[in-house]
Amino acid sequence: MKIVFAGTPEFAAVALQALHEAGFEIALVLTQPDRPAGRGMQLQPSAVKQYALAHGMEVLQPLSLRTDSRDPVRAEQALAAHERLLNTPYEVMVVAAYGLILPVSTLDIKPCLNIHGSLLPRWRGAAPIHRAIEAGDTETGVTIMEMEEGLDTGPMLLTEKIAIGPHDTTGMVHDKLAALGGKMIVEALHKMKHGELDAVVQPAAGVNYAAKISKEEAALDFSLPAIELDRKIRAFNPFPGAHGAVNGVVVKLWGAEVVDGAGTPGQVLAADAHGIVVACGAGALRLTTLQKPGGKRLPAGEFIKGFALEGQTFV
């Protein structure tokens, strides 16, 4: 079974590896163009590109797949990519966190299956893992779906659930779902090959949009209940990192737990080796892992040795 694979980050690279190790022939890999990253802002290849090149796979990195783009460079690259797909013998396209819109012209060439990190239709969109944790969901999972023009609206082919634990972060859940997605797409393609893959239309009820995470929303509002802030800290770990400011210094908050306490929202009620207790709109948070600008992530006991917080206020 020949496959065209489209994906960009680590979540997708795990699936590509699973397909490759399962013996599927990867005819072509689509991934986003290299992006500047790191302190030196050097161009860095995506996780998918790194895996593909390391295993001798052909890689294509168009800026867009929309041939009707008003940008002539994007339109030219999209047309070239479209021609390449038409001239590539393959049976199915597998898509995982690609990051570019697949137009109807692409979807119509061959069947397109998507690995989506959510139990559809609960969270459609770009950030289903973050939003599930932020909303307090107790479970999530992976849906293998057939792609159509709408955003994550296509028929569901396979679904598998996992629990979200009370201390799970986005990073932790991401890794579980990436491994699960790789396993499930291999299973789905085997079923597809033997005509055993049944499509189920998504229910109309229970749809939510998982909007892309912005850096601005990672600034915590301590007038919110502690339970909501705990979810945000876990949801924004590892990106973009929840934070508060003390005396004008932005402090990133990587770990916390809900505790009893009352006071003016943002007020530091206690600061010791066990944690930094901060009053919230309802209850309090014990901050356990913090980071100041240019510093390392530190447990609270170590952090307060170089950053006095007793009697201070987070804003």
mmCIF file of C-alpha atoms in Angstrom:
data_model
loop_
_atom_site.group_PDB
_atom_site.id
_atom_site.type_symbol
_atom_site.label_atom_id
_atom_site.label_comp_id
_atom_site.label_asym_id
_atom_site.label_seq_id
_atom_site.Cartn_x
_atom_site.Cartn_y
_atom_site.Cartn_z
ATOM 1 C CA MET A 1 0.000 0.000 0.000
ATOM 2 C CA LYS A 2 1.641 3.244 -1.142
ATOM 3 C CA ILE A 3 1.108 6.306 1.031
ATOM 4 C CA VAL A 4 1.597 10.046 0.764
ATOM 5 C CA PHE A 5 2.181 11.411 4.255
ATOM 6 C CA ALA A 6 1.502 15.020 5.258
ATOM 7 C CA GLY A 7 2.543 16.259 8.696
ATOM 8 C CA THR A 8 4.918 18.573 10.495
ATOM 9 C CA PRO A 9 5.553 18.313 14.288
ATOM 10 C CA GLU A 10 6.611 15.462 16.568
ATOM 11 C CA PHE A 11 3.009 14.205 16.841
ATOM 12 C CA ALA A 12 3.099 13.523 13.096
ATOM 13 C CA ALA A 13 6.655 12.153 13.091
ATOM 14 C CA VAL A 14 5.586 9.419 15.524
ATOM 15 C CA ALA A 15 2.857 8.356 13.089
ATOM 16 C CA LEU A 16 5.244 8.430 10.123
ATOM 17 C CA GLN A 17 7.645 6.202 12.030
ATOM 18 C CA ALA A 18 4.842 3.769 12.888
ATOM 19 C CA LEU A 19 3.794 3.516 9.239
ATOM 20 C CA HIS A 20 7.366 3.081 8.048
ATOM 21 C CA GLU A 21 8.144 0.396 10.630
ATOM 22 C CA ALA A 22 4.896 -1.404 9.757
ATOM 23 C CA GLY A 23 6.163 -1.800 6.202
ATOM 24 C CA PHE A 24 4.028 0.706 4.332
ATOM 25 C CA GLU A 25 5.718 2.326 1.343
ATOM 26 C CA ILE A 26 5.939 6.107 1.774
ATOM 27 C CA ALA A 27 5.853 7.477 -1.768
ATOM 28 C CA LEU A 28 6.121 11.149 -0.775
ATOM 29 C CA VAL A 29 6.213 13.261 2.383
ATOM 30 C CA LEU A 30 4.673 16.731 2.609
ATOM 31 C CA THR A 31 5.723 18.968 5.481
ATOM 32 C CA GLN A 32 5.848 22.683 6.194
ATOM 33 C CA PRO A 33 8.886 24.753 5.174
ATOM 34 C CA ASP A 34 11.813 24.993 7.583
ATOM 35 C CA ARG A 35 11.250 27.623 10.287
ATOM 36 C CA PRO A 36 13.677 29.734 12.352
ATOM 37 C CA ALA A 37 14.013 28.405 15.888
ATOM 38 C CA GLY A 38 16.277 28.528 18.918
ATOM 39 C CA ARG A 39 18.349 31.397 20.241
ATOM 40 C CA GLY A 40 20.151 31.840 16.948
ATOM 41 C CA MET A 41 16.892 31.659 14.989
ATOM 42 C CA GLN A 42 18.485 29.312 12.484
ATOM 43 C CA LEU A 43 16.228 27.537 10.008
ATOM 44 C CA GLN A 44 15.199 24.182 11.454
ATOM 45 C CA PRO A 45 13.557 21.277 9.614
ATOM 46 C CA SER A 46 10.336 19.863 11.034
ATOM 47 C CA ALA A 47 10.359 16.621 13.012
ATOM 48 C CA VAL A 48 8.671 14.932 10.056
ATOM 49 C CA LYS A 49 11.315 16.152 7.609
ATOM 50 C CA GLN A 50 14.103 14.964 9.871
ATOM 51 C CA TYR A 51 12.638 11.463 10.081
ATOM 52 C CA ALA A 52 11.834 11.334 6.361
ATOM 53 C CA LEU A 53 15.322 12.359 5.214
ATOM 54 C CA ALA A 54 16.976 10.006 7.703
ATOM 55 C CA HIS A 55 15.074 7.134 6.073
ATOM 56 C CA GLY A 56 15.486 8.106 2.425
ATOM 57 C CA MET A 57 11.990 9.468 1.820
ATOM 58 C CA GLU A 58 11.292 12.187 -0.729
ATOM 59 C CA VAL A 59 10.182 15.447 0.924
ATOM 60 C CA LEU A 60 8.142 18.298 -0.536
ATOM 61 C CA GLN A 61 7.706 21.593 1.375
ATOM 62 C CA PRO A 62 5.267 23.903 -0.425
ATOM 63 C CA LEU A 63 4.193 27.140 1.256
ATOM 64 C CA SER A 64 0.609 26.321 0.309
ATOM 65 C CA LEU A 65 -1.530 23.723 -1.460
ATOM 66 C CA ARG A 66 -4.075 26.296 -2.573
ATOM 67 C CA THR A 67 -3.598 26.935 -6.270
ATOM 68 C CA ASP A 68 -6.006 29.890 -6.051
ATOM 69 C CA SER A 69 -3.747 31.794 -3.624
ATOM 70 C CA ARG A 70 -3.373 35.492 -4.394
ATOM 71 C CA ASP A 71 0.322 35.229 -3.574
ATOM 72 C CA PRO A 72 1.971 34.220 -6.870
ATOM 73 C CA VAL A 73 4.803 32.345 -5.136
ATOM 74 C CA ARG A 74 2.383 30.330 -3.011
ATOM 75 C CA ALA A 75 0.147 29.663 -6.014
ATOM 76 C CA GLU A 76 3.109 28.487 -8.088
ATOM 77 C CA GLN A 77 4.313 26.146 -5.336
ATOM 78 C CA ALA A 78 0.787 24.823 -4.804
ATOM 79 C CA LEU A 79 0.408 24.074 -8.510
ATOM 80 C CA ALA A 80 3.742 22.263 -8.564
ATOM 81 C CA ALA A 81 2.737 20.217 -5.484
ATOM 82 C CA HIS A 82 -0.616 19.375 -7.079
ATOM 83 C CA GLU A 83 1.092 18.146 -10.240
ATOM 84 C CA ARG A 84 3.517 16.117 -8.131
ATOM 85 C CA LEU A 85 0.630 14.431 -6.322
ATOM 86 C CA LEU A 86 -1.155 13.668 -9.587
ATOM 87 C CA ASN A 87 2.000 12.047 -10.938
ATOM 88 C CA THR A 88 2.756 10.043 -7.785
ATOM 89 C CA PRO A 89 1.294 6.540 -7.613
ATOM 90 C CA TYR A 90 -0.300 6.194 -4.186
ATOM 91 C CA GLU A 91 -3.473 4.765 -2.678
ATOM 92 C CA VAL A 92 -4.112 6.975 0.343
ATOM 93 C CA MET A 93 -2.875 10.193 1.920
ATOM 94 C CA VAL A 94 -2.335 10.185 5.684
ATOM 95 C CA VAL A 95 -2.460 13.589 7.378
ATOM 96 C CA ALA A 96 -1.356 14.390 10.922
ATOM 97 C CA ALA A 97 -0.965 17.950 12.223
ATOM 98 C CA TYR A 98 0.204 19.167 8.817
ATOM 99 C CA GLY A 99 -0.701 22.797 9.465
ATOM 100 C CA LEU A 100 -1.745 23.663 5.907
ATOM 101 C CA ILE A 101 -5.268 23.593 4.505
ATOM 102 C CA LEU A 102 -5.879 20.751 2.074
ATOM 103 C CA PRO A 103 -8.102 22.111 -0.722
ATOM 104 C CA VAL A 104 -10.761 20.052 -2.464
ATOM 105 C CA SER A 105 -8.407 19.590 -5.406
ATOM 106 C CA THR A 106 -6.043 17.666 -3.111
ATOM 107 C CA LEU A 107 -8.757 15.764 -1.249
ATOM 108 C CA ASP A 108 -10.249 14.580 -4.537
ATOM 109 C CA ILE A 109 -7.087 12.885 -5.813
ATOM 110 C CA LYS A 110 -7.128 9.932 -3.398
ATOM 111 C CA PRO A 111 -8.747 9.142 -0.031
ATOM 112 C CA CYS A 112 -7.292 11.239 2.797
ATOM 113 C CA LEU A 113 -7.225 9.962 6.383
ATOM 114 C CA ASN A 114 -6.498 12.283 9.293
ATOM 115 C CA ILE A 115 -5.091 11.410 12.729
ATOM 116 C CA HIS A 116 -6.893 13.793 15.078
ATOM 117 C CA GLY A 117 -5.926 14.119 18.757
ATOM 118 C CA SER A 118 -9.447 14.331 20.134
ATOM 119 C CA LEU A 119 -12.651 12.359 20.536
ATOM 120 C CA LEU A 120 -14.612 13.985 17.751
ATOM 121 C CA PRO A 121 -16.747 15.961 17.635
ATOM 122 C CA ARG A 122 -15.760 17.186 21.134
ATOM 123 C CA TRP A 123 -12.785 19.279 19.963
ATOM 124 C CA ARG A 124 -12.345 20.250 16.338
ATOM 125 C CA GLY A 125 -9.505 22.568 15.392
ATOM 126 C CA ALA A 126 -5.858 23.292 16.044
ATOM 127 C CA ALA A 127 -5.404 22.728 19.798
ATOM 128 C CA PRO A 128 -7.610 19.832 20.952
ATOM 129 C CA ILE A 129 -5.209 18.596 23.658
ATOM 130 C CA HIS A 130 -4.754 22.018 25.259
ATOM 131 C CA ARG A 131 -8.463 22.754 25.220
ATOM 132 C CA ALA A 132 -9.463 19.386 26.645
ATOM 133 C CA ILE A 133 -7.199 19.890 29.671
ATOM 134 C CA GLU A 134 -8.209 23.534 30.065
ATOM 135 C CA ALA A 135 -11.890 22.554 30.047
ATOM 136 C CA GLY A 136 -11.383 19.899 32.710
ATOM 137 C CA ASP A 137 -12.140 16.909 30.469
ATOM 138 C CA THR A 138 -11.409 13.596 32.155
ATOM 139 C CA GLU A 139 -10.839 11.722 28.912
ATOM 140 C CA THR A 140 -9.655 12.309 25.387
ATOM 141 C CA GLY A 141 -8.338 10.108 22.611
ATOM 142 C CA VAL A 142 -7.582 9.766 18.921
ATOM 143 C CA THR A 143 -10.013 9.731 16.029
ATOM 144 C CA ILE A 144 -8.979 8.437 12.620
ATOM 145 C CA MET A 145 -11.263 10.263 10.240
ATOM 146 C CA GLU A 146 -11.879 10.634 6.543
ATOM 147 C CA MET A 147 -11.064 14.170 5.496
ATOM 148 C CA GLU A 148 -13.499 16.459 3.729
ATOM 149 C CA GLU A 149 -13.587 20.186 3.053
ATOM 150 C CA GLY A 150 -14.944 21.207 6.493
ATOM 151 C CA LEU A 151 -12.699 21.596 9.540
ATOM 152 C CA ASP A 152 -12.468 18.140 11.169
ATOM 153 C CA THR A 153 -16.032 17.361 10.067
ATOM 154 C CA GLY A 154 -15.433 14.130 8.144
ATOM 155 C CA PRO A 155 -16.742 10.650 8.960
ATOM 156 C CA MET A 156 -15.041 8.808 11.831
ATOM 157 C CA LEU A 157 -13.278 5.546 11.025
ATOM 158 C CA LEU A 158 -11.647 4.526 14.319
ATOM 159 C CA THR A 159 -11.807 5.995 17.833
ATOM 160 C CA GLU A 160 -9.892 5.081 20.978
ATOM 161 C CA LYS A 161 -10.028 6.745 24.402
ATOM 162 C CA ILE A 162 -7.480 7.495 27.119
ATOM 163 C CA ALA A 163 -7.975 9.090 30.546
ATOM 164 C CA ILE A 164 -6.698 12.565 31.403
ATOM 165 C CA GLY A 165 -5.224 12.382 34.893
ATOM 166 C CA PRO A 166 -5.553 15.194 37.451
ATOM 167 C CA HIS A 167 -1.860 16.069 37.056
ATOM 168 C CA ASP A 168 -1.486 15.521 33.313
ATOM 169 C CA THR A 169 -0.012 18.313 31.200
ATOM 170 C CA THR A 170 -0.447 18.902 27.488
ATOM 171 C CA GLY A 171 3.046 17.516 26.943
ATOM 172 C CA MET A 172 2.215 14.296 28.767
ATOM 173 C CA VAL A 173 -1.103 13.767 26.977
ATOM 174 C CA HIS A 174 0.476 14.700 23.632
ATOM 175 C CA ASP A 175 3.021 11.896 23.928
ATOM 176 C CA LYS A 176 0.335 9.348 24.816
ATOM 177 C CA LEU A 177 -1.862 10.398 21.909
ATOM 178 C CA ALA A 178 1.034 10.478 19.441
ATOM 179 C CA ALA A 179 1.860 6.848 20.237
ATOM 180 C CA LEU A 180 -1.812 5.902 20.113
ATOM 181 C CA GLY A 181 -2.286 7.694 16.784
ATOM 182 C CA GLY A 182 0.628 5.815 15.246
ATOM 183 C CA LYS A 183 -0.809 2.485 16.352
ATOM 184 C CA MET A 184 -4.310 3.353 15.157
ATOM 185 C CA ILE A 185 -3.352 4.597 11.679
ATOM 186 C CA VAL A 186 -1.514 1.332 11.027
ATOM 187 C CA GLU A 187 -4.622 -0.557 12.137
ATOM 188 C CA ALA A 188 -6.869 1.665 10.007
ATOM 189 C CA LEU A 189 -4.835 1.111 6.840
ATOM 190 C CA HIS A 190 -4.792 -2.646 7.345
ATOM 191 C CA LYS A 191 -8.584 -2.570 7.723
ATOM 192 C CA MET A 192 -8.904 -0.293 4.706
ATOM 193 C CA LYS A 193 -6.827 -2.673 2.589
ATOM 194 C CA HIS A 194 -9.215 -5.510 3.423
ATOM 195 C CA GLY A 195 -12.403 -3.465 3.080
ATOM 196 C CA GLU A 196 -13.117 -3.608 6.812
ATOM 197 C CA LEU A 197 -13.084 0.126 7.583
ATOM 198 C CA ASP A 198 -16.551 1.462 8.390
ATOM 199 C CA ALA A 199 -17.308 5.197 8.379
ATOM 200 C CA VAL A 200 -19.560 6.776 11.008
ATOM 201 C CA VAL A 201 -20.956 10.273 10.481
ATOM 202 C CA GLN A 202 -20.101 12.638 13.328
ATOM 203 C CA PRO A 203 -23.039 13.596 15.555
ATOM 204 C CA ALA A 204 -24.238 17.172 15.232
ATOM 205 C CA ALA A 205 -24.343 17.706 19.004
ATOM 206 C CA GLY A 206 -21.350 18.337 21.253
ATOM 207 C CA VAL A 207 -19.150 20.212 18.785
ATOM 208 C CA ASN A 208 -16.523 22.584 20.213
ATOM 209 C CA TYR A 209 -13.820 24.553 18.429
ATOM 210 C CA ALA A 210 -10.290 24.145 19.816
ATOM 211 C CA ALA A 211 -8.825 27.507 18.858
ATOM 212 C CA LYS A 212 -5.070 27.837 18.448
ATOM 213 C CA ILE A 213 -3.310 28.778 21.693
ATOM 214 C CA SER A 214 -2.085 32.371 21.895
ATOM 215 C CA LYS A 215 0.749 33.576 24.127
ATOM 216 C CA GLU A 216 -1.530 36.296 25.501
ATOM 217 C CA GLU A 217 -3.924 33.841 27.149
ATOM 218 C CA ALA A 218 -1.064 32.266 29.110
ATOM 219 C CA ALA A 219 -1.017 35.310 31.437
ATOM 220 C CA LEU A 220 -3.003 34.080 34.433
ATOM 221 C CA ASP A 221 -5.849 36.038 36.006
ATOM 222 C CA PHE A 222 -5.776 35.144 39.695
ATOM 223 C CA SER A 223 -9.346 36.338 40.177
ATOM 224 C CA LEU A 224 -10.373 33.049 38.557
ATOM 225 C CA PRO A 225 -11.002 29.980 40.739
ATOM 226 C CA ALA A 226 -7.897 27.984 41.636
ATOM 227 C CA ILE A 227 -9.231 24.876 39.887
ATOM 228 C CA GLU A 228 -9.433 26.761 36.578
ATOM 229 C CA LEU A 229 -5.931 28.172 36.961
ATOM 230 C CA ASP A 230 -4.532 24.722 37.704
ATOM 231 C CA ARG A 231 -6.041 23.481 34.438
ATOM 232 C CA LYS A 232 -4.528 26.401 32.527
ATOM 233 C CA ILE A 233 -1.070 25.791 33.963
ATOM 234 C CA ARG A 234 -1.265 22.153 32.859
ATOM 235 C CA ALA A 235 -2.835 23.027 29.507
ATOM 236 C CA PHE A 236 -0.117 25.569 28.665
ATOM 237 C CA ASN A 237 2.743 23.234 29.587
ATOM 238 C CA PRO A 238 5.029 23.032 27.602
ATOM 239 C CA PHE A 239 3.733 25.825 25.345
ATOM 240 C CA PRO A 240 3.343 28.725 25.765
ATOM 241 C CA GLY A 241 3.911 28.401 29.523
ATOM 242 C CA ALA A 242 1.474 29.972 31.991
ATOM 243 C CA HIS A 243 2.833 32.995 33.826
ATOM 244 C CA GLY A 244 2.177 35.749 36.310
ATOM 245 C CA ALA A 245 4.112 38.916 37.145
ATOM 246 C CA VAL A 246 5.595 39.940 40.486
ATOM 247 C CA ASN A 247 6.969 43.498 40.792
ATOM 248 C CA GLY A 248 7.136 43.682 37.004
ATOM 249 C CA VAL A 249 9.055 40.406 36.638
ATOM 250 C CA VAL A 250 7.305 37.738 34.563
ATOM 251 C CA VAL A 251 7.461 34.365 36.309
ATOM 252 C CA LYS A 252 6.545 31.212 34.402
ATOM 253 C CA LEU A 253 4.502 28.681 36.328
ATOM 254 C CA TRP A 254 5.051 25.037 35.427
ATOM 255 C CA GLY A 255 3.495 23.125 38.289
ATOM 256 C CA ALA A 256 0.754 23.735 40.846
ATOM 257 C CA GLU A 257 -1.912 22.106 42.960
ATOM 258 C CA VAL A 258 -5.222 23.343 44.357
ATOM 259 C CA VAL A 259 -5.259 23.942 48.124
ATOM 260 C CA ASP A 260 -7.446 25.666 50.695
ATOM 261 C CA GLY A 261 -6.784 29.352 51.262
ATOM 262 C CA ALA A 262 -8.328 32.784 51.033
ATOM 263 C CA GLY A 263 -7.099 36.301 50.428
ATOM 264 C CA THR A 264 -6.860 39.007 47.819
ATOM 265 C CA PRO A 265 -6.487 37.303 44.412
ATOM 266 C CA GLY A 266 -2.799 37.057 43.553
ATOM 267 C CA GLN A 267 -1.625 37.543 47.139
ATOM 268 C CA VAL A 268 1.177 35.225 48.255
ATOM 269 C CA LEU A 269 -0.110 33.595 51.443
ATOM 270 C CA ALA A 270 2.921 31.417 52.148
ATOM 271 C CA ALA A 271 6.288 30.649 50.565
ATOM 272 C CA ASP A 272 8.440 27.768 51.759
ATOM 273 C CA ALA A 273 10.056 24.548 50.581
ATOM 274 C CA HIS A 274 6.632 22.942 50.076
ATOM 275 C CA GLY A 275 5.469 25.575 47.603
ATOM 276 C CA ILE A 276 4.220 29.123 47.121
ATOM 277 C CA VAL A 277 0.566 29.461 48.082
ATOM 278 C CA VAL A 278 -1.266 32.147 46.111
ATOM 279 C CA ALA A 279 -4.844 33.268 46.773
ATOM 280 C CA CYS A 280 -7.268 32.967 43.869
ATOM 281 C CA GLY A 281 -10.846 34.026 43.199
ATOM 282 C CA ALA A 282 -11.922 30.803 44.912
ATOM 283 C CA GLY A 283 -9.436 28.720 46.870
ATOM 284 C CA ALA A 284 -5.686 28.940 46.389
ATOM 285 C CA LEU A 285 -2.874 27.472 44.329
ATOM 286 C CA ARG A 286 0.329 26.014 45.677
ATOM 287 C CA LEU A 287 2.921 26.747 42.995
ATOM 288 C CA THR A 288 5.514 23.981 42.940
ATOM 289 C CA THR A 289 7.704 24.679 39.883
ATOM 290 C CA LEU A 290 8.614 28.187 38.692
ATOM 291 C CA GLN A 291 11.029 29.921 36.341
ATOM 292 C CA LYS A 292 12.255 33.502 36.147
ATOM 293 C CA PRO A 293 13.472 35.117 32.899
ATOM 294 C CA GLY A 294 16.743 33.589 31.743
ATOM 295 C CA GLY A 295 16.663 31.026 34.535
ATOM 296 C CA LYS A 296 15.948 27.334 34.858
ATOM 297 C CA ARG A 297 12.763 25.675 36.033
ATOM 298 C CA LEU A 298 13.147 25.258 39.772
ATOM 299 C CA PRO A 299 11.162 23.654 42.576
ATOM 300 C CA ALA A 300 9.561 26.286 44.778
ATOM 301 C CA GLY A 301 12.026 25.770 47.634
ATOM 302 C CA GLU A 302 14.974 26.538 45.355
ATOM 303 C CA PHE A 303 13.189 29.337 43.523
ATOM 304 C CA ILE A 304 12.492 31.435 46.628
ATOM 305 C CA LYS A 305 16.175 31.389 47.608
ATOM 306 C CA GLY A 306 16.853 33.797 44.778
ATOM 307 C CA PHE A 307 13.443 35.437 44.457
ATOM 308 C CA ALA A 308 11.675 36.669 47.585
ATOM 309 C CA LEU A 309 7.912 36.164 47.340
ATOM 310 C CA GLU A 310 6.644 36.349 50.899
ATOM 311 C CA GLY A 311 4.019 39.121 51.076
ATOM 312 C CA GLN A 312 4.185 39.802 47.307
ATOM 313 C CA THR A 313 1.301 39.741 44.804
ATOM 314 C CA PHE A 314 1.006 38.057 41.421
ATOM 315 C CA VAL A 315 -0.748 40.113 38.766
#
